[in-house]
Coordinates of N, CA and C in Angstrom, one line a residue:
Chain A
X144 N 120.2 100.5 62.1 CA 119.3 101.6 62.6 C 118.3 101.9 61.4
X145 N 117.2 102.2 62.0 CA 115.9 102.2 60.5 C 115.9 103.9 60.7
X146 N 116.0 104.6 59.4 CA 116.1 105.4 58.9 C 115.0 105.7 57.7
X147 N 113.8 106.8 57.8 CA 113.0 107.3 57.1 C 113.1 108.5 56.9
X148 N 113.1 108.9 55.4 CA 113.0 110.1 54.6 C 112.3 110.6 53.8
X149 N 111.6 111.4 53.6 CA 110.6 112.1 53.5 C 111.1 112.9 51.9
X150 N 110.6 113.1 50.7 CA 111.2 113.7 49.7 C 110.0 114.1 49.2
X151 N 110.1 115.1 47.7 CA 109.1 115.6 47.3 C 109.1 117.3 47.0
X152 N 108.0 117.7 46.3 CA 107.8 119.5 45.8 C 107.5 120.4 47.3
X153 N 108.1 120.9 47.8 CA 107.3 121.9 48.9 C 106.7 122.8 48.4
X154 N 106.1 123.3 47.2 CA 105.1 124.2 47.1 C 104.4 123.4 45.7
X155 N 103.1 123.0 46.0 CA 102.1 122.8 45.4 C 100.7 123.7 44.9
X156 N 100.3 123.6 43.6 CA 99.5 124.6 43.5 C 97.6 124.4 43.9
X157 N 97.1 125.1 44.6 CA 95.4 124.6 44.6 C 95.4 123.9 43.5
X158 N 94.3 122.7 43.6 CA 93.5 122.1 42.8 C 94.6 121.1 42.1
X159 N 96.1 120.7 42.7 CA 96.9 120.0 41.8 C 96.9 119.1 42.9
X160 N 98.0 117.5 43.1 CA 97.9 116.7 44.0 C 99.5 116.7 44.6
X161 N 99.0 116.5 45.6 CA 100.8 116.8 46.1 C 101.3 115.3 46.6
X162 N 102.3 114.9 45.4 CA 103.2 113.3 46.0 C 104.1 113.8 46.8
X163 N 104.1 112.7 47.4 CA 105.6 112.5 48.4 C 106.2 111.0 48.6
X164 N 107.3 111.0 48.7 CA 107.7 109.2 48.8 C 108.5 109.4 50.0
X165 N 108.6 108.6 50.5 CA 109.4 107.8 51.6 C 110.4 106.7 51.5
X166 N 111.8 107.2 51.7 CA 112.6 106.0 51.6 C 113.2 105.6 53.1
X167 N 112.8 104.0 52.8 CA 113.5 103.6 54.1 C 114.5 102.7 54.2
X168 N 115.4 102.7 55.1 CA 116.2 102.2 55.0 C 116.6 101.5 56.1
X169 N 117.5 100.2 56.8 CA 118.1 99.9 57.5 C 116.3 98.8 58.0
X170 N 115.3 98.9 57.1 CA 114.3 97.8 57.1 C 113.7 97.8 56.0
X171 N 113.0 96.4 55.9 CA 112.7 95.7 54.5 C 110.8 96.4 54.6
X172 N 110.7 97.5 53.3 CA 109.7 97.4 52.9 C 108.8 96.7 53.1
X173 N 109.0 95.5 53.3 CA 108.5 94.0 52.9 C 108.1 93.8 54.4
X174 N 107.7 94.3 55.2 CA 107.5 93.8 56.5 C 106.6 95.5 57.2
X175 N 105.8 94.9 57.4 CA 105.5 96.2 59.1 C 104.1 96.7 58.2
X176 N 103.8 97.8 59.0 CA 103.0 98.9 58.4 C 103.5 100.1 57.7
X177 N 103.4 101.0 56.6 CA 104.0 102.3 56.4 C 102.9 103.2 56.8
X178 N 103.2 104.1 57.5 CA 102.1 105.5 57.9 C 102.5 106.7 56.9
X179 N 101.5 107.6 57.1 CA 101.7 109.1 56.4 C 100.9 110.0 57.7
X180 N 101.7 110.7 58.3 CA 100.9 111.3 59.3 C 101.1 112.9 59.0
X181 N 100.3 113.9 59.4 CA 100.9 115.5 58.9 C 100.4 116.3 60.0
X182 N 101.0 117.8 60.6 CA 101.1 118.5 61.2 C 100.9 119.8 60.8
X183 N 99.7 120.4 60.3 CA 99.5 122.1 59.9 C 100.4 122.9 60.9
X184 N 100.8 124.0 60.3 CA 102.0 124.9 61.2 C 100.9 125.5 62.4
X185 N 102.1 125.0 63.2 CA 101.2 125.3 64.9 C 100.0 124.4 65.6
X186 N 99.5 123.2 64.3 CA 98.4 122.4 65.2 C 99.2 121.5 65.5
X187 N 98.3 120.1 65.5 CA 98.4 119.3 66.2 C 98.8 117.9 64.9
X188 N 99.0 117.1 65.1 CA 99.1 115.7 64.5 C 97.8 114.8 63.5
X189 N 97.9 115.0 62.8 CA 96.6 114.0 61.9 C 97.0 112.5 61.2
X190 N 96.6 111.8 61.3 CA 96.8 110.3 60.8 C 96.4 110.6 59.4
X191 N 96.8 110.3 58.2 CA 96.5 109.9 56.7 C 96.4 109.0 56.1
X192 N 96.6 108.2 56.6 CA 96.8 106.3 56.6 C 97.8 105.9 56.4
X193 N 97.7 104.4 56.1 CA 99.2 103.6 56.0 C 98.8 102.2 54.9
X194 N 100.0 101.9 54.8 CA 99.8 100.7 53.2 C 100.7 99.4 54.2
X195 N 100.1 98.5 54.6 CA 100.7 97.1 55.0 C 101.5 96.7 54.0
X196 N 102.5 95.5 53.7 CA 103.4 94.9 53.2 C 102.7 94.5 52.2
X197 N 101.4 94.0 52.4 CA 100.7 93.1 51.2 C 99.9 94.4 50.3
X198 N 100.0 95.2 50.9 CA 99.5 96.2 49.7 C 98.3 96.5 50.5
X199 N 97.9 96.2 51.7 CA 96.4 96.8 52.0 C 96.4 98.1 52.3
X200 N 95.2 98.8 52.3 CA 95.7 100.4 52.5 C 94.6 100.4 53.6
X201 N 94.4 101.7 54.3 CA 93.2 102.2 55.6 C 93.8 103.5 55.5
X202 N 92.9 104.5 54.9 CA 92.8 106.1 55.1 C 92.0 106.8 56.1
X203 N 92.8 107.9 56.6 CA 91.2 108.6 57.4 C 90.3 108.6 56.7
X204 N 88.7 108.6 57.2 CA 88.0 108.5 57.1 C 87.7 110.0 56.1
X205 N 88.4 111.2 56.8 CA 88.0 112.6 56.5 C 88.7 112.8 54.8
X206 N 89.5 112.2 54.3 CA 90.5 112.3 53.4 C 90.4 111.4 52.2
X207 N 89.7 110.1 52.6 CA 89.9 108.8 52.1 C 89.3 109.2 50.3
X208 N 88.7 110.1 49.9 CA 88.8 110.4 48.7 C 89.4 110.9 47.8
X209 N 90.5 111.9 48.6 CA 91.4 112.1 47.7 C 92.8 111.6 48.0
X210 N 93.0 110.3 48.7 CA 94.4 110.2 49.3 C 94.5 108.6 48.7
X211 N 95.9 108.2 48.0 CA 96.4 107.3 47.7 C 97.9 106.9 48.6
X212 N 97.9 105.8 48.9 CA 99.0 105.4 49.7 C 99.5 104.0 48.6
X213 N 101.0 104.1 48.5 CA 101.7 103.0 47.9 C 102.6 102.7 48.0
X214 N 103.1 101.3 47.8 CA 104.7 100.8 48.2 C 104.7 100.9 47.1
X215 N 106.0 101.0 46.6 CA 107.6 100.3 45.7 C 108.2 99.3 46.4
X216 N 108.1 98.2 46.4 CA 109.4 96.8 46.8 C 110.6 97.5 46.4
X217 N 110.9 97.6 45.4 CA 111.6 97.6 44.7 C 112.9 98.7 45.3
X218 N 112.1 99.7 45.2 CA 113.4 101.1 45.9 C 113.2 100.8 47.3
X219 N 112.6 100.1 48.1 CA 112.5 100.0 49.6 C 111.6 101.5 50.1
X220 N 110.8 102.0 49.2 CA 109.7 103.3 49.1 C 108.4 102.9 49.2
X221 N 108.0 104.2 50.0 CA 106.1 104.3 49.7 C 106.0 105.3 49.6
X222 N 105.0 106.1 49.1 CA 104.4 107.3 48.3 C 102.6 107.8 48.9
X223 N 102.8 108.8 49.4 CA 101.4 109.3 49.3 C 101.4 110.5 48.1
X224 N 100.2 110.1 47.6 CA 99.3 111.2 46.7 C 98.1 111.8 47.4
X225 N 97.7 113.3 47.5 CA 96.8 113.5 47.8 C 96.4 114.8 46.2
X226 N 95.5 114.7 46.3 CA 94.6 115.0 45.0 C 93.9 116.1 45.6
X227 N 93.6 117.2 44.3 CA 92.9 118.2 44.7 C 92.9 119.2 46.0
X228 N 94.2 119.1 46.2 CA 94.7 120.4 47.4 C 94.3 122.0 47.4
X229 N 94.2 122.2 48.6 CA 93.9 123.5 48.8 C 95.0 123.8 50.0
X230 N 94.2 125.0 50.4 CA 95.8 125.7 51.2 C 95.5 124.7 53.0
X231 N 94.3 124.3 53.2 CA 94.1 123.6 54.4 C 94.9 122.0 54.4
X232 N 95.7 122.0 53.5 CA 96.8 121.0 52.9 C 97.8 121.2 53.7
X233 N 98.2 122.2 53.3 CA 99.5 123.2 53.9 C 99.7 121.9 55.5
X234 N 101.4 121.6 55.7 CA 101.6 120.9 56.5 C 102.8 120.5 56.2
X235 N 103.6 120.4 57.5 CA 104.7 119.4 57.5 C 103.9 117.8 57.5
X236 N 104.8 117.0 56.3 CA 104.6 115.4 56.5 C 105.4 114.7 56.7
X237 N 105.1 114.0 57.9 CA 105.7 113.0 58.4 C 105.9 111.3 57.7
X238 N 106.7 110.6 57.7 CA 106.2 109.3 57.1 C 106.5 108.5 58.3
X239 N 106.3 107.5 58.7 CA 106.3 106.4 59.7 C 106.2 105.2 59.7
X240 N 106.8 104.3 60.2 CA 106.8 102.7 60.8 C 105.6 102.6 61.4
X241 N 105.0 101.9 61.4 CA 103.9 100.5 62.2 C 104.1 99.6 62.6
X242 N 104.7 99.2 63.6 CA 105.1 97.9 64.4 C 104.2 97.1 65.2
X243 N 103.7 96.1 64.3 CA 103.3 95.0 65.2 C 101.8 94.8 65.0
X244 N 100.8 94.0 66.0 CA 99.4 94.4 65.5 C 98.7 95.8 66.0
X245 N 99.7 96.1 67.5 CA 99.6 97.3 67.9 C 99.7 98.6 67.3
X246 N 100.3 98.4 65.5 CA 100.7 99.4 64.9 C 101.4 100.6 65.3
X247 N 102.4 100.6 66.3 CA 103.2 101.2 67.0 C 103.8 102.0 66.6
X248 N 103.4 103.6 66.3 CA 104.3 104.5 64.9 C 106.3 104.4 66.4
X249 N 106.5 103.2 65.5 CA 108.3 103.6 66.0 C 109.5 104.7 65.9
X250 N 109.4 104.6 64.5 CA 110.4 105.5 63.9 C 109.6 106.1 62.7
X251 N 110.2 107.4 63.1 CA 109.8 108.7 62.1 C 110.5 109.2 61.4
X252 N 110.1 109.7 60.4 CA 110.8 110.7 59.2 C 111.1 112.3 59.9
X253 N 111.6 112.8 59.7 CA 112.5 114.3 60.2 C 111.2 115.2 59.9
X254 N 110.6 114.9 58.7 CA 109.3 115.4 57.8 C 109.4 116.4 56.9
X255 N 108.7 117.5 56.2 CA 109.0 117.7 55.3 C 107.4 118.8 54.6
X256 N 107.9 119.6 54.5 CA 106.7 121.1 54.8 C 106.4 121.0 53.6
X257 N 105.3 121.0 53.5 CA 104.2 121.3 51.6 C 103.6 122.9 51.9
X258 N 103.5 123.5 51.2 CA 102.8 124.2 51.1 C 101.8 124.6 49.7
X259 N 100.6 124.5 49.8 CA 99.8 125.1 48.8 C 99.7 126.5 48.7
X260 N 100.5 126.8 47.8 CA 100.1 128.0 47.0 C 99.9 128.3 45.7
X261 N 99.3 129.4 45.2 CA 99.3 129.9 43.5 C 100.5 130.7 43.1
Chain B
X813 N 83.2 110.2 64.3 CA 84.6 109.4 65.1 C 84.7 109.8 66.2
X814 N 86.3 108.7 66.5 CA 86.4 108.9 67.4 C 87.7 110.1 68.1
X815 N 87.1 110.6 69.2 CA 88.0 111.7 70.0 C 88.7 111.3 70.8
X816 N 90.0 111.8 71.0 CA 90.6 111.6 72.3 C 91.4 113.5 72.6
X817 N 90.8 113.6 74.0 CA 90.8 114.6 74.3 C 92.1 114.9 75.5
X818 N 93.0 115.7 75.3 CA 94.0 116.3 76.2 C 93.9 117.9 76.8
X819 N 94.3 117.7 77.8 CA 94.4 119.4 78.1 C 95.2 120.1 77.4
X820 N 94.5 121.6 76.7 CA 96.1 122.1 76.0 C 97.3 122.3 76.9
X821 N 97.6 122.4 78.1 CA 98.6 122.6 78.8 C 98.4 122.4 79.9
X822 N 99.8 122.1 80.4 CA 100.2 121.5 82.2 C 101.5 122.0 82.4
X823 N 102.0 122.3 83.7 CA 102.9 123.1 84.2 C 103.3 122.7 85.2
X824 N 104.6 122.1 85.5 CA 105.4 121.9 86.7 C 106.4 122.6 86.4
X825 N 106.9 121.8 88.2 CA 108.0 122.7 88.6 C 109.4 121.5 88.4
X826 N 110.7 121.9 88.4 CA 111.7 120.8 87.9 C 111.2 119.8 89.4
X827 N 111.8 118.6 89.0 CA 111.8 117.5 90.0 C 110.5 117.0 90.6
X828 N 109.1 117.9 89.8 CA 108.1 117.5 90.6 C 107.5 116.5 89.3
X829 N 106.6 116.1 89.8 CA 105.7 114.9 88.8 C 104.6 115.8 87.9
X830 N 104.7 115.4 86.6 CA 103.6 115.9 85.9 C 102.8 114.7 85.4
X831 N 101.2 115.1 85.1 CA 100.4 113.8 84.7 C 99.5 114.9 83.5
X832 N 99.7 113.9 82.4 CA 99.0 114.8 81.3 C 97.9 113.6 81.1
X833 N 96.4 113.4 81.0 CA 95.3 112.6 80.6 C 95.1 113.1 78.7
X834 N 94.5 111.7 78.5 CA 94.0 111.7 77.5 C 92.6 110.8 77.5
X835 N 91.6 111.6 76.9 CA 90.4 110.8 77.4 C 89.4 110.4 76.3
X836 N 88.8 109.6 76.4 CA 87.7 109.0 75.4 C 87.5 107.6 75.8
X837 N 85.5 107.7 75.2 CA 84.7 106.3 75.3 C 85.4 105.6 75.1
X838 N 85.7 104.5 75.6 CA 86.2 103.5 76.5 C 87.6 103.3 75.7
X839 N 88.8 104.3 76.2 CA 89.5 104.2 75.8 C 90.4 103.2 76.6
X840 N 90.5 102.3 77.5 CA 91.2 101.4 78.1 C 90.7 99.9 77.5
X841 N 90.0 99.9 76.1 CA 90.0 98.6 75.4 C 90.3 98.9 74.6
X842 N 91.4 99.7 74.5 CA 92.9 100.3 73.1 C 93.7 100.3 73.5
X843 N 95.1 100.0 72.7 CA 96.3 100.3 73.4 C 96.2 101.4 73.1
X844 N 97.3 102.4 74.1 CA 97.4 103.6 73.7 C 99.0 104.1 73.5
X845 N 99.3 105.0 72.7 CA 101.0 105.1 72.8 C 101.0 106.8 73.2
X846 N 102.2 107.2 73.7 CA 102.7 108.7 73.7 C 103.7 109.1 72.9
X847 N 103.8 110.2 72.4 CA 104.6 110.8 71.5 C 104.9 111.9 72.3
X848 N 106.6 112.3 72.2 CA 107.5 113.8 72.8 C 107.3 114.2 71.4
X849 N 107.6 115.5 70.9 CA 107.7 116.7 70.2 C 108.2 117.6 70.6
X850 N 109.1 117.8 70.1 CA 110.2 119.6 70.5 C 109.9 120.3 69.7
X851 N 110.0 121.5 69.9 CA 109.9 122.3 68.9 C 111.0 122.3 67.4
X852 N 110.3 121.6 66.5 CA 111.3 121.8 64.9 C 111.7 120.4 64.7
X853 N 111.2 119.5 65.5 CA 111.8 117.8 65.7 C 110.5 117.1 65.2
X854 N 110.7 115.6 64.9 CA 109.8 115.0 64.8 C 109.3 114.4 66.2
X855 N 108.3 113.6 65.8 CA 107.7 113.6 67.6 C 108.8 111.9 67.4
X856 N 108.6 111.8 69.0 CA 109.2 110.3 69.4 C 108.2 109.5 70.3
X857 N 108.5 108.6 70.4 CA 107.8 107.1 70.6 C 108.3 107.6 72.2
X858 N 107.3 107.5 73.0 CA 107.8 107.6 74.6 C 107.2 106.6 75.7
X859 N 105.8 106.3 75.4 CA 105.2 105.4 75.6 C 104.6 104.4 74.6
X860 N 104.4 103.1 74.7 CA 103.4 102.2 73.7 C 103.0 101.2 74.8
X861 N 101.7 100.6 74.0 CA 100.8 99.4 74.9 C 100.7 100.2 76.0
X862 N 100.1 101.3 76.1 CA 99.7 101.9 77.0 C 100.4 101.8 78.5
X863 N 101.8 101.4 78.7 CA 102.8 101.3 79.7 C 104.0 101.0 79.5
X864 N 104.6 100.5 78.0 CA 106.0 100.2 77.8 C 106.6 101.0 77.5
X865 N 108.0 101.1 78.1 CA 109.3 102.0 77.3 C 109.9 101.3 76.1
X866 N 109.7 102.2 75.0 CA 111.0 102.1 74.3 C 112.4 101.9 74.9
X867 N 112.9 101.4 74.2 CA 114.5 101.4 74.8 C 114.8 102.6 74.6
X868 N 115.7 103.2 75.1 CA 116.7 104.8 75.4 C 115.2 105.8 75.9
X869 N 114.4 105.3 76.0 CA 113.5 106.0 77.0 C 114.0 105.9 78.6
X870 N 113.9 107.6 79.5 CA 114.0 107.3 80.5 C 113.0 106.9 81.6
X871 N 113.8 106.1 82.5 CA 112.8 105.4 83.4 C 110.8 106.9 84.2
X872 N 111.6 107.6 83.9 CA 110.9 108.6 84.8 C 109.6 108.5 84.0
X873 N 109.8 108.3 82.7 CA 108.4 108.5 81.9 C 107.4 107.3 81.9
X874 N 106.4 107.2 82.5 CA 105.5 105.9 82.8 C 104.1 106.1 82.1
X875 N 103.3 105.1 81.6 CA 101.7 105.5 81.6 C 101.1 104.5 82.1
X876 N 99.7 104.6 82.4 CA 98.5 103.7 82.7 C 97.6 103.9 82.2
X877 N 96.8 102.7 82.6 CA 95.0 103.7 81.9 C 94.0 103.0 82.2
X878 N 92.9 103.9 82.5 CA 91.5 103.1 83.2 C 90.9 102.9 82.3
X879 N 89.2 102.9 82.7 CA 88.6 102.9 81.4 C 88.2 103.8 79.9
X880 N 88.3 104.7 80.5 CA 88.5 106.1 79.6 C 89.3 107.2 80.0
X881 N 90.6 106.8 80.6 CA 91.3 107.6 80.8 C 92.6 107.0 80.4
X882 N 93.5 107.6 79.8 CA 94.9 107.1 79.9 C 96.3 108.5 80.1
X883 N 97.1 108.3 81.2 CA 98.0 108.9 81.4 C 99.3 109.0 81.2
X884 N 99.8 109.8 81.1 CA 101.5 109.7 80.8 C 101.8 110.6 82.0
X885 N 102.7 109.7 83.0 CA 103.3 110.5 84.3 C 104.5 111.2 83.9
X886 N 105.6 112.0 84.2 CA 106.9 112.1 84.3 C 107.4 112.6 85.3
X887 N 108.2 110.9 86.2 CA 108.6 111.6 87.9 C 109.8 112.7 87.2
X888 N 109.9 113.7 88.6 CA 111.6 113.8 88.4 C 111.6 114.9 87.3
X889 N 110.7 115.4 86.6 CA 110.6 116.4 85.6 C 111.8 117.0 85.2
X890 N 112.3 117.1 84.1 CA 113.6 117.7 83.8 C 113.5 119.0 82.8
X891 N 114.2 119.9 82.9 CA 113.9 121.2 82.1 C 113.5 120.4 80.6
X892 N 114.6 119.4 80.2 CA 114.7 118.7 78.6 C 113.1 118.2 78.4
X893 N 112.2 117.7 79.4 CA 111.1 116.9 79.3 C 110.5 118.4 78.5
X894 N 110.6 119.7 79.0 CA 109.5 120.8 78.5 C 109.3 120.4 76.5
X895 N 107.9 120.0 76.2 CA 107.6 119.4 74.9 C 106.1 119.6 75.0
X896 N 106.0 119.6 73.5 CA 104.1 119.0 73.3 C 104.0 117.4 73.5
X897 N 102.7 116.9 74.3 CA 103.1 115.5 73.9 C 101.8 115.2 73.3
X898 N 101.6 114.4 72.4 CA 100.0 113.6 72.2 C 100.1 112.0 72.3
X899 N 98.8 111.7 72.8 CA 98.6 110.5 72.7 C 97.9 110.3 71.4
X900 N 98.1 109.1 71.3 CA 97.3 108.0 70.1 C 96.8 106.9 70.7
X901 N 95.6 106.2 69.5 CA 95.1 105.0 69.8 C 94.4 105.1 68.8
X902 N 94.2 103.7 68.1 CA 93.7 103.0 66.8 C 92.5 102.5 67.1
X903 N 91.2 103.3 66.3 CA 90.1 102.6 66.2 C 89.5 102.4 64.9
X904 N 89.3 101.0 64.9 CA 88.9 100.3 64.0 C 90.2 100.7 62.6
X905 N 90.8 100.0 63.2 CA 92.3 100.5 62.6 C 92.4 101.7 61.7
X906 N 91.7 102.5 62.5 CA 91.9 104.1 61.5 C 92.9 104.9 63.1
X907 N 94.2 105.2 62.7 CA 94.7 106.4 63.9 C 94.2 107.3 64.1
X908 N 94.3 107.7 65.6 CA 93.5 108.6 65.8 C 94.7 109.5 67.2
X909 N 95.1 110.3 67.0 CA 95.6 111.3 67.8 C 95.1 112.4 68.6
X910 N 94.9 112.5 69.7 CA 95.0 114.0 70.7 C 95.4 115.1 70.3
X911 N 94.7 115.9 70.7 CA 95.2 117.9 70.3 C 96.3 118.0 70.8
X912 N 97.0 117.2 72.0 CA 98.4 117.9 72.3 C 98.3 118.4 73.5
X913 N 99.3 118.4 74.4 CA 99.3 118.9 75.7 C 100.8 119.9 75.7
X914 N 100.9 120.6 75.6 CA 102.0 121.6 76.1 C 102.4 121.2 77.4
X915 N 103.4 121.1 77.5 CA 104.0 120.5 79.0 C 105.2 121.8 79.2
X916 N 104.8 122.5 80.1 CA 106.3 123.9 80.6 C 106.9 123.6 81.9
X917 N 108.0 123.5 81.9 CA 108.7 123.3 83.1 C 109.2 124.5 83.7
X918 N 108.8 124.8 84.5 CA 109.1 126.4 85.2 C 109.3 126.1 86.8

């Protein structure tokens, strides 16, 4: 059974970057797409991109300057950074599977609430 | 970019059919997937390729899609189906998600 976890600081401060990693388990790093998707309390769902097996990355378009996406082989982990947060940050994040060419978000992380504050 | 637009809410009654749309420029040369959401859960895989079930999906939940429309039916409505659902579809391999449809079973 594939299993994604979501870890990391829930309160970040303006103007600092908020990491988070994802451990998965019960599939190989080494295969699929990884996503980072997030949820502001009460909206709706936003895409933040994903890192392929070979290391390619594709960010939203809206974000793609302050967002880093990365694997670990190693711990069977990927990691978003996003840079220069403000409180429009504020969100549960989700991490996710990509299956196939269809990039099919399969299996999801439980997620995992940030909030920017001072 | 690109939009895909849902109604914020739809309303049946148990046992009847609900159809929630999701719409955008020529969204029937995408696949499209559906996502359930409960309240405090992560969302789930309910539709993909714009008509397949996941395994442990029930039969009742179906989609299609024309050219700029894609839908998620649910015959048979069950109090458990009451959720937000959004669609997705990838363009130019950037995701792209729906505002969300509130679905209430009353």
């Amino acid at each position: 059974q594939v299993h994604l976890q979501e870890s990391g600081p829930g309160l970040v401060k303006p103007s600092e970057t908020l990491s988070l990693t994802c451990t998965v388990s019960g599939a190989s790093i080494n295969t699929y797409y990884w996503s980072w998707i997030r949820q502001p309390p009460g909206k709706g769902l936003e895409w933040i991109g994903y890192v392929f097996y070979t290391g390619i990355t594709n960010y939203n378009p809206s974000l793609t300057s302050r967002v880093t996406i990365s694997l670990d082989t190693s711990k069977n982990q990927f990691s978003l950074k996003l840079n220069s947060v403000t409180a429009a940050d504020t969100a549960v994040y989700y991490c996710a599977r990509g299956l196939g060419v269809a990039l099919v978000l399969d299996y999801w992380g439980q997620g995992t609430l940030v909030t920017v504050s001072s | 970019s690109y939009e895909l637009t849902q109604p914020p809410s739809v309303s049946v009654s148990p046992g009847q059919t609900a159809s929630i749309t999701c719409s955008a420029d020529k969204l029937g040369d995408k696949y499209v997937c559906w996502y359930q959401q409960k309240p405090g859960q992560s969302p789930v895989l309910v539709i993909y390729q714009d008509n397949k079930r996941p395994s442990g999906i029930p039969e009742r939940f179906s989609g299609s899609t024309s050219a700029s429309t894609a839908t998620l039916t649910i015959s048979g409505t069950q109090a458990m189906d009451e959720a937000d659902y959004y669609c997705q579809a990838w363009d130019s391999r950037t995701g792209v998600f729906g505002g969300g449809t509130k679905l209430t079973v009353l």
